Short mmCIF file of C-alpha atoms in Angstrom, two decimals:
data_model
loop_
_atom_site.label_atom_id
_atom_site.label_comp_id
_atom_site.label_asym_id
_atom_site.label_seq_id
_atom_site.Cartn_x
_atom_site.Cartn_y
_atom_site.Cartn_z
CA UNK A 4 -8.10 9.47 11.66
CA UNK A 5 -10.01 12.75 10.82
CA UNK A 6 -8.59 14.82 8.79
CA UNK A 7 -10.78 17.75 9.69
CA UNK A 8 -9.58 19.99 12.08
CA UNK A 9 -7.64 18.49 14.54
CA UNK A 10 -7.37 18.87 18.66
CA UNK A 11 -5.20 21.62 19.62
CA UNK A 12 -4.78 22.75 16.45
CA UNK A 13 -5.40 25.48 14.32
CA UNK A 14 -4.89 24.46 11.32
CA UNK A 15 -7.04 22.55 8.93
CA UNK A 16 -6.15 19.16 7.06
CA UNK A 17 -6.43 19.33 3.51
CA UNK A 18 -5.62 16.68 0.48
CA UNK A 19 -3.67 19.37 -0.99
CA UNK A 20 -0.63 20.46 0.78
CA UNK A 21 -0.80 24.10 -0.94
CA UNK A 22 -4.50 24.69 0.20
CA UNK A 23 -2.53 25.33 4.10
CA UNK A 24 -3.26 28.97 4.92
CA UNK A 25 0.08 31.40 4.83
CA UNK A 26 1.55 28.76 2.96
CA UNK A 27 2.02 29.89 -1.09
CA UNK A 28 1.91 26.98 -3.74
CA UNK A 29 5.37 27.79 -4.70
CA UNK A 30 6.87 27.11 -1.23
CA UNK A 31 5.06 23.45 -0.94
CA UNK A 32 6.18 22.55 -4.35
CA UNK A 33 9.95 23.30 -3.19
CA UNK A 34 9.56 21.41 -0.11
CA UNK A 35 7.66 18.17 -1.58
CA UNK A 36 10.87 18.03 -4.76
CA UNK A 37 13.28 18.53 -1.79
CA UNK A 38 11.87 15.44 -0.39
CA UNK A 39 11.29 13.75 -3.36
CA UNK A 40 7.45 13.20 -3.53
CA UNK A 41 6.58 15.34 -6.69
CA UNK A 42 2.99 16.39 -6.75
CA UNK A 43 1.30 13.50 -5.53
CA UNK A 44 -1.30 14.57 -3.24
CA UNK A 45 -2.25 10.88 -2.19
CA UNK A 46 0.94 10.88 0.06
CA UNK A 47 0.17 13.97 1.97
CA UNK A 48 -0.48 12.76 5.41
CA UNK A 49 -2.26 15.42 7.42
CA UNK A 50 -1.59 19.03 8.46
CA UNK A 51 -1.43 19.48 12.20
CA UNK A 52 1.27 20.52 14.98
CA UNK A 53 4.05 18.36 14.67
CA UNK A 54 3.77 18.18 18.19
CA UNK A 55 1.03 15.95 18.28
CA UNK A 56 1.68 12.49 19.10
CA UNK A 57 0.04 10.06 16.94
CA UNK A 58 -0.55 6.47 18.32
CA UNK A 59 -0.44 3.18 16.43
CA UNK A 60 -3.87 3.07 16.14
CA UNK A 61 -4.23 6.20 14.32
CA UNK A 62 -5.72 8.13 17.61
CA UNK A 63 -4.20 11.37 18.30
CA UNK A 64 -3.58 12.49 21.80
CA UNK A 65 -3.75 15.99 23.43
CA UNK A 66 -1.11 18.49 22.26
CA UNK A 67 2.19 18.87 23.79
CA UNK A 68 3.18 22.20 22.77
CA UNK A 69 1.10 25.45 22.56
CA UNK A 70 2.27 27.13 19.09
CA UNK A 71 1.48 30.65 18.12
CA UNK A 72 1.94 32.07 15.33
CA UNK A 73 4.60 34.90 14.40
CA UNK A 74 3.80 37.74 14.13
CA UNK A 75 0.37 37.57 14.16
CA UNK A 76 -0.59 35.00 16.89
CA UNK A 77 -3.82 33.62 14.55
CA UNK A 78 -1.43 33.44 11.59
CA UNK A 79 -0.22 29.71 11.67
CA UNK A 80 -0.10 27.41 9.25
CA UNK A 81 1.58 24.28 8.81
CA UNK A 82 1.54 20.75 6.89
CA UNK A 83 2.58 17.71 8.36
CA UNK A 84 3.97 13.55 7.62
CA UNK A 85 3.92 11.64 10.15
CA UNK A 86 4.45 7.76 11.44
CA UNK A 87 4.74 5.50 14.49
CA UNK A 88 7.43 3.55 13.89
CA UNK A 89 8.16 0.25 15.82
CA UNK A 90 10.14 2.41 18.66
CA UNK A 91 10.67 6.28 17.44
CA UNK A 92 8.10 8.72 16.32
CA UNK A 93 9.24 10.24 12.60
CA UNK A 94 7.83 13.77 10.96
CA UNK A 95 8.32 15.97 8.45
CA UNK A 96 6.77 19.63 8.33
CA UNK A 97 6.74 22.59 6.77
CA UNK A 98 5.41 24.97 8.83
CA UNK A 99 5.39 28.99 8.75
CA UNK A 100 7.16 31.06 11.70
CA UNK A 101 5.88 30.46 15.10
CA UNK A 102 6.70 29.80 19.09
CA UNK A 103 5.85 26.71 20.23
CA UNK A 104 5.81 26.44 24.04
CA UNK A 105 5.92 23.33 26.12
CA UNK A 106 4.86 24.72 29.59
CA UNK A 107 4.96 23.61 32.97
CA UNK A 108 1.49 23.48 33.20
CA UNK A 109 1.13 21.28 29.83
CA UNK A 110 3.83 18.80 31.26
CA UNK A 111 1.88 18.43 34.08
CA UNK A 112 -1.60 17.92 31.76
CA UNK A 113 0.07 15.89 29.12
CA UNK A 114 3.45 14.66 30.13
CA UNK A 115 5.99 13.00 27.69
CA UNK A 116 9.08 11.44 28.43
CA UNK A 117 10.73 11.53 25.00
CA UNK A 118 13.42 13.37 23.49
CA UNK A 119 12.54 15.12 19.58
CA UNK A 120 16.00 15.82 17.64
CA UNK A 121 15.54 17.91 15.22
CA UNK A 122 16.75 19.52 11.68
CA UNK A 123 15.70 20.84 8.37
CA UNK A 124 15.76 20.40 5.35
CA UNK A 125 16.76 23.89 3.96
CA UNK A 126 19.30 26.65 6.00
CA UNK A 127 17.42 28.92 9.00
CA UNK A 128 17.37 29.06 12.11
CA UNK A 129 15.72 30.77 15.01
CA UNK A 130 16.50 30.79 19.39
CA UNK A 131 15.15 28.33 22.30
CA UNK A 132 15.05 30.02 25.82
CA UNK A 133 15.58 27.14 27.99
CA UNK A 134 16.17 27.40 31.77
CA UNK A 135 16.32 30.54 31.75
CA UNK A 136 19.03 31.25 28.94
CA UNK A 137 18.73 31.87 25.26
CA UNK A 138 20.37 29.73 22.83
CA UNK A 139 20.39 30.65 18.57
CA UNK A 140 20.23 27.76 16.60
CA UNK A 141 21.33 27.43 12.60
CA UNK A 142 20.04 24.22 10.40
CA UNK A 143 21.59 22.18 9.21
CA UNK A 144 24.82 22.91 10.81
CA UNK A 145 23.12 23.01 14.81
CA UNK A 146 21.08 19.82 15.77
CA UNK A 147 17.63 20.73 17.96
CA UNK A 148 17.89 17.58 21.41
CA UNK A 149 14.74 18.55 22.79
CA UNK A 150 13.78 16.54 26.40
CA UNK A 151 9.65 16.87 27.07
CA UNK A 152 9.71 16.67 30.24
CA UNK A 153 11.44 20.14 30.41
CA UNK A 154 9.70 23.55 29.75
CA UNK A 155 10.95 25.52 26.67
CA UNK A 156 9.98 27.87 24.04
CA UNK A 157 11.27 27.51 20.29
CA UNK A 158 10.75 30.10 18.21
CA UNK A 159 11.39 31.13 14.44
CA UNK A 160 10.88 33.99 12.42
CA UNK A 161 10.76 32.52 8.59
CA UNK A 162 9.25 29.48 7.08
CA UNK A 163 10.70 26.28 8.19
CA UNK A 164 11.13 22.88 7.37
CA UNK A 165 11.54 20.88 10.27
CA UNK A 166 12.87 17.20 10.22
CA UNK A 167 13.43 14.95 13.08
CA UNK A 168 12.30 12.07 15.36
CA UNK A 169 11.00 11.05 18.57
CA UNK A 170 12.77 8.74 20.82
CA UNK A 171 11.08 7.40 24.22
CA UNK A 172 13.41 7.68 27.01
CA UNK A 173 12.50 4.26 28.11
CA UNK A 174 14.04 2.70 25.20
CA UNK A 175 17.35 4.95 26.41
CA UNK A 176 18.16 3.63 29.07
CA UNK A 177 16.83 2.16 32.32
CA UNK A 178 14.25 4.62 33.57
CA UNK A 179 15.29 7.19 31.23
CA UNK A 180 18.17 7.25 33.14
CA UNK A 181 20.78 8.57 30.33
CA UNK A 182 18.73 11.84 30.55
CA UNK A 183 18.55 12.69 33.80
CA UNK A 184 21.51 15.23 33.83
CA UNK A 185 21.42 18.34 31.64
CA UNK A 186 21.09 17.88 28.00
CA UNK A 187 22.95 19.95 25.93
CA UNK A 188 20.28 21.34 23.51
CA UNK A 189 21.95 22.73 19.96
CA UNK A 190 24.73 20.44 19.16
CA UNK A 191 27.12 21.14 16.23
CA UNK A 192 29.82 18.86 17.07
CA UNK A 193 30.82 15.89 14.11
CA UNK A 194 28.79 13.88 15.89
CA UNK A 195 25.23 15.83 16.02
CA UNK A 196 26.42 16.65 12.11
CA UNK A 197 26.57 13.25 10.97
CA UNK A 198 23.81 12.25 13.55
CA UNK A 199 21.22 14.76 12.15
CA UNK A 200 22.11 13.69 8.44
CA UNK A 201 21.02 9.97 9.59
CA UNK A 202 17.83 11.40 11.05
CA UNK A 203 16.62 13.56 8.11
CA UNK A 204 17.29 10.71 5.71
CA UNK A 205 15.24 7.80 8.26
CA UNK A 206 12.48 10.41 8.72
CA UNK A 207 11.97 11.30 5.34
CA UNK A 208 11.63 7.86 3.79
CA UNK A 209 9.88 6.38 6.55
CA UNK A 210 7.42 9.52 6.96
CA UNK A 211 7.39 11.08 3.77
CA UNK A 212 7.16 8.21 1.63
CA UNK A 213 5.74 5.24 3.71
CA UNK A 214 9.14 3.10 3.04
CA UNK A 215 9.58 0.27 5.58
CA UNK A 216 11.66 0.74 8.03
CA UNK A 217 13.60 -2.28 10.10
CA UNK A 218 14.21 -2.27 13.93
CA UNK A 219 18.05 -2.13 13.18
CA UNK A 220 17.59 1.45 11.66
CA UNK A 221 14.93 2.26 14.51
CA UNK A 222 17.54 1.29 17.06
CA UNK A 223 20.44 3.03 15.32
CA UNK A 224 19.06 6.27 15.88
CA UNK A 225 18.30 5.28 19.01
CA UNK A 226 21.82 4.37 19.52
CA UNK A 227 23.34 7.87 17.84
CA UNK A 228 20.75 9.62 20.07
CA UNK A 229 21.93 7.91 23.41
CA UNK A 230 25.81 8.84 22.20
CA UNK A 231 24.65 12.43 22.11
CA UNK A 232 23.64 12.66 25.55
CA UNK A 233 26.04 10.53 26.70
CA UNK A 234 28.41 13.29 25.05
CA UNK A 235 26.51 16.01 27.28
CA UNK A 236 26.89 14.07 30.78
CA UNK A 237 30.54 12.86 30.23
CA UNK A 238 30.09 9.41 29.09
CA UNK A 239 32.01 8.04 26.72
CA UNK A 240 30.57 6.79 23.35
CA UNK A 241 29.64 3.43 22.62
CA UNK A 242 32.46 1.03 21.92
CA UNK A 243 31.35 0.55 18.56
CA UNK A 244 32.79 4.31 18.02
CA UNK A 245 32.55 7.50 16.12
CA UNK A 246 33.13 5.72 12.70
CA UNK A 247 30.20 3.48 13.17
CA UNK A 248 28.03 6.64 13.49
CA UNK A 249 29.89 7.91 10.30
CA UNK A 250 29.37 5.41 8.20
CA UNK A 251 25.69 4.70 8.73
CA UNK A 252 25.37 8.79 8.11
CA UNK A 253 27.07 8.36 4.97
CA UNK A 254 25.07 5.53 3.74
CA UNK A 255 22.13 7.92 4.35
CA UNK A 256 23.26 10.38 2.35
CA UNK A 257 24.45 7.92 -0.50
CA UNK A 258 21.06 6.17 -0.74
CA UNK A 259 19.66 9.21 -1.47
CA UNK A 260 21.98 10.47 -3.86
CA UNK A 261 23.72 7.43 -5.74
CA UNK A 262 21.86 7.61 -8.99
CA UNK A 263 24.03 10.82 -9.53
CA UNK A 264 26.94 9.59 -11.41
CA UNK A 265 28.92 12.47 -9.87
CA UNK A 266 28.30 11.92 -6.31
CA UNK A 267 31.74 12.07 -4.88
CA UNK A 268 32.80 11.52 -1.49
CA UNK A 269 33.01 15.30 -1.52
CA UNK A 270 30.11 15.55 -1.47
CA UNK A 271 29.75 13.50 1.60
CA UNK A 272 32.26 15.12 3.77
CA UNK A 273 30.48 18.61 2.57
CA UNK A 274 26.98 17.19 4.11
CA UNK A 275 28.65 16.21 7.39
CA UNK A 276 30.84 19.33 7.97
CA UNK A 277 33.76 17.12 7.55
CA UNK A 278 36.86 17.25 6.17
CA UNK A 279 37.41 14.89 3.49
CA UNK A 280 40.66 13.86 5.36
CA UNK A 281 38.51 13.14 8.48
CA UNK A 282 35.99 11.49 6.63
CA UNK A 283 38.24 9.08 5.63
CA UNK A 284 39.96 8.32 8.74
CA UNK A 285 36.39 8.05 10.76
CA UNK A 286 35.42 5.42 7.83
CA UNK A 287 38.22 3.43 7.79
CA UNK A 288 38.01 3.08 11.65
CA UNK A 289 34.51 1.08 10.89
CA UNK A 290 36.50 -0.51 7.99
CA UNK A 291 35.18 0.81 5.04
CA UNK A 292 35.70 4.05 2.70
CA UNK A 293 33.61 6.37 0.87
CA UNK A 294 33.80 5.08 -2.52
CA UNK A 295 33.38 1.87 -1.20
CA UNK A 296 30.01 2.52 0.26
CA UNK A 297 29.03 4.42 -2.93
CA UNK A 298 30.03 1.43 -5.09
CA UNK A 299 28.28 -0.79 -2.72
CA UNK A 300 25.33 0.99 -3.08
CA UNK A 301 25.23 1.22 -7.26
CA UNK A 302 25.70 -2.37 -7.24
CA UNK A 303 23.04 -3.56 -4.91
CA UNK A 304 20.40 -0.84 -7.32
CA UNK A 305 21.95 -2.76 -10.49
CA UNK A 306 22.20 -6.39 -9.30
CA UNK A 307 18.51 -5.68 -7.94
CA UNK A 308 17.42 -4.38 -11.52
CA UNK A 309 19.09 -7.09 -13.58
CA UNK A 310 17.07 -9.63 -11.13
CA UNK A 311 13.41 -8.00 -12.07
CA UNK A 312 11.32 -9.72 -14.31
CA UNK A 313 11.46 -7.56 -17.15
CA UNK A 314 15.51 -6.55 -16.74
CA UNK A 315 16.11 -3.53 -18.68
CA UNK A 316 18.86 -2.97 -21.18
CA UNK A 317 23.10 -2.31 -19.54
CA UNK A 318 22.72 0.94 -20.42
CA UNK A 319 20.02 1.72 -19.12
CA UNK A 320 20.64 -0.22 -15.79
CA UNK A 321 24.21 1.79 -15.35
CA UNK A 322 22.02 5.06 -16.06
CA UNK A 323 19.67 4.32 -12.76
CA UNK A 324 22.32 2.86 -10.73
CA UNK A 325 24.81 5.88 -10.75
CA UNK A 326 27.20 4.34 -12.92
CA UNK A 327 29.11 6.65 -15.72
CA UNK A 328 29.30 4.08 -18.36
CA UNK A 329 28.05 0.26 -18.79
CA UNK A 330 31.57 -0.56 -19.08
CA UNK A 331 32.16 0.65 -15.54
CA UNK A 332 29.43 -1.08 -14.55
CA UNK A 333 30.39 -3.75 -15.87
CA UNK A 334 34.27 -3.38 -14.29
CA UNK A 335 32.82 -3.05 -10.97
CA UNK A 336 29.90 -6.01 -11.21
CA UNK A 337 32.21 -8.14 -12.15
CA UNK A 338 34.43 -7.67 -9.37
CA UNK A 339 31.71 -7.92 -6.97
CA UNK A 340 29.95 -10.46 -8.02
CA UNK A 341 32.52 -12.58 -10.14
CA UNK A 342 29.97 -12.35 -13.36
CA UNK A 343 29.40 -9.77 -16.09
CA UNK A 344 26.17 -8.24 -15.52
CA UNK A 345 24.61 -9.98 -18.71
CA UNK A 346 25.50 -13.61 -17.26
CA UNK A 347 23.70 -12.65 -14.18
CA UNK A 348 20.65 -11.67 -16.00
CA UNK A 349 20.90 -14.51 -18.18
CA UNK A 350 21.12 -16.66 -15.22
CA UNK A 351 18.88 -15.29 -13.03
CA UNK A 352 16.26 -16.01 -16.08
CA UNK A 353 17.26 -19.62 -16.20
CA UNK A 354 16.66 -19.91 -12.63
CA UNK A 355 13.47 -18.29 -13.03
CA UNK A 356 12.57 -20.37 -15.79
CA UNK A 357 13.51 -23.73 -13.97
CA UNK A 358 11.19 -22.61 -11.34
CA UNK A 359 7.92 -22.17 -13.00
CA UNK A 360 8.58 -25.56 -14.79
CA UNK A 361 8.71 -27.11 -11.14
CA UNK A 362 5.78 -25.86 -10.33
CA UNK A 363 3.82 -26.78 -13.49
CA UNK A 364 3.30 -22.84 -14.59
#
């Protein structure tokens, strides 16, 4: 795809994120740590309206929004990752204020039927006027359900980082048809909460830094997407429940966060706007608890590390798996697995070994 300046936009692509006019060095460095990406500038996608579409083949279609800038309608700017996933579109931006507009008369030139849900990274916020009522938003606490095929105007007054996906509506129900009634546009309820903490998390690693991303995860979202608007027109959740939704939120957060050997379930409950009693009781309805996903986590990173090649020392594989101490590494491998973590290694070199003698190496 070019990289040069881009249909319906007015900003130019760059291959370093800071170069993005109204945009100072300082604020892209916050916003590339916050997602983890350091200075790299070979993952910087593109810099573009995130309201762009982007096929599978790389070819961009006509824009779907009309963005001005704020206050000064030629003073835009923005920086974009984006990816086609299997089903959902994913993005990341960081983009300074603006109104982006999705007119009547752009539906009818470039229609869309998709829903974008929406968060940030960082706390602001901004309005929508949508049939013919204002609503204020707040990130991360409100959750943006946008439908295309609807005319709005969002608007913000600060720097934002926007997070969020795009979900076709065929893939929500039969002819869209979970979308037809009235969506209900800023969410706050437990549900958007934990929902939007999935999203940030899926669209970050899959857009930010290229990770692979499975169908199950794809269809996930789509699932805690089609319980929000079910929400909105009456219908009950899935069967599967709230604590499902919980718990896949959750591991989101934990994957991000479990090399911190004081990552707490506190700190879980905080990120959802839950209480830690709730959090509890909405985990153990999917049969599982906090620590128990945290642990589950460490161990997978350590039992994964011990397997490499070159397996480093205990210490240091408790150090990059969260754990406090080798010793409670060791504790907690041992009841998972049934082995110390230096028999595994040992034996996972024998196997190894054994292997490359069958084959003559």
């Amino acid at each position: 795809m070019n990289t040069g300046e881009l249909a319906g936009s007015g900003a130019t692509a760059s291959a370093v994120p800071s170069a993005a006019t109204g945009l100072s060095e300082k604020q892209v460095r916050h916003w590339r740590d916050r997602m983890g990406v350091g200075d790299d500038p070979t993952r910087f996608a593109r810099a573009s309206h995130i309201d762009q579409a982007v096929s599978t083949d790389g070819n961009q279609t006509p824009a779907l929004v009309d963005v001005i800038g704020r206050p000064d309608p030629d003073d835009y700017a923005e920086i974009v990752y984006s990816r086609q996933l299997s089903v959902l579109g994913v993005f990341a931006a960081l983009r300074t204020p603006a109104t982006a507009e999705r007119t009547p008369s752009l539906i009818r030139r470039a229609p869309e039927r998709a829903i974008l849900v929406c968060s940030q990274l960082s706390a602001g916020g901004g309005h929508l006027d949508l049939d013919g009522r204002r609503h204020e938003f707040q990130h991360p606490s409100d959750l943006l359900v946008l439908d295309y095929s609807t005319p709005f105007r969002l608007s913000t007054d600060a720097v934002t980082d926007p997070v969020g996906i795009w979900v076709p509506a065929e893939v929500l129900g039969r002819d869209g048809d979970c979308i037809q009634h009235e969506i209900e546009s800023v969410q706050s309820s437990p549900l958007a909460r934990a929902t939007g903490a999935f999203i940030v998390t899926l669209a970050v690693t899959a857009a930010v830094r290229g990770a692979d991303i499975d169908t199950e995860t794809e269809l996930a979202a789509v699932d805690l997407v089609r319980d929000l608007l079910g929400a909105a027109g009456g219908t009950p959740p899935r069967s599967t429940g709230n604590g499902v939704i919980v718990r896949e939120a959750a591991r989101a957060l934990i994957r991000r966060n479990f090399r911190d050997p004081d990552y707490s379930p506190d700190h879980i409950a905080t990120a959802l706007y839950m209480s830690r009693r709730n959090l509890y009781r909405r985990l153990a309805e999917a049969g599982s608890s906090p620590a128990a996903l945290i642990a589950e986590q460490r161990l997978e990173r350590a039992r994964h590390l011990l397997g490499s090649t070159r397996a480093p020392m205990i210490d240091h594989v408790a150090k990059s798996a969260g754990f406090s101490s080798p010793a409670t590494l060791r504790r907690h491998f041992r009841a998972k697995y049934g082995v110390s973590p230096e028999r595994y290694r040992r034996d996972h070199r024998l196997d190894d070994a054994a292997a490359s003698a069958g084959d003559g190496s």
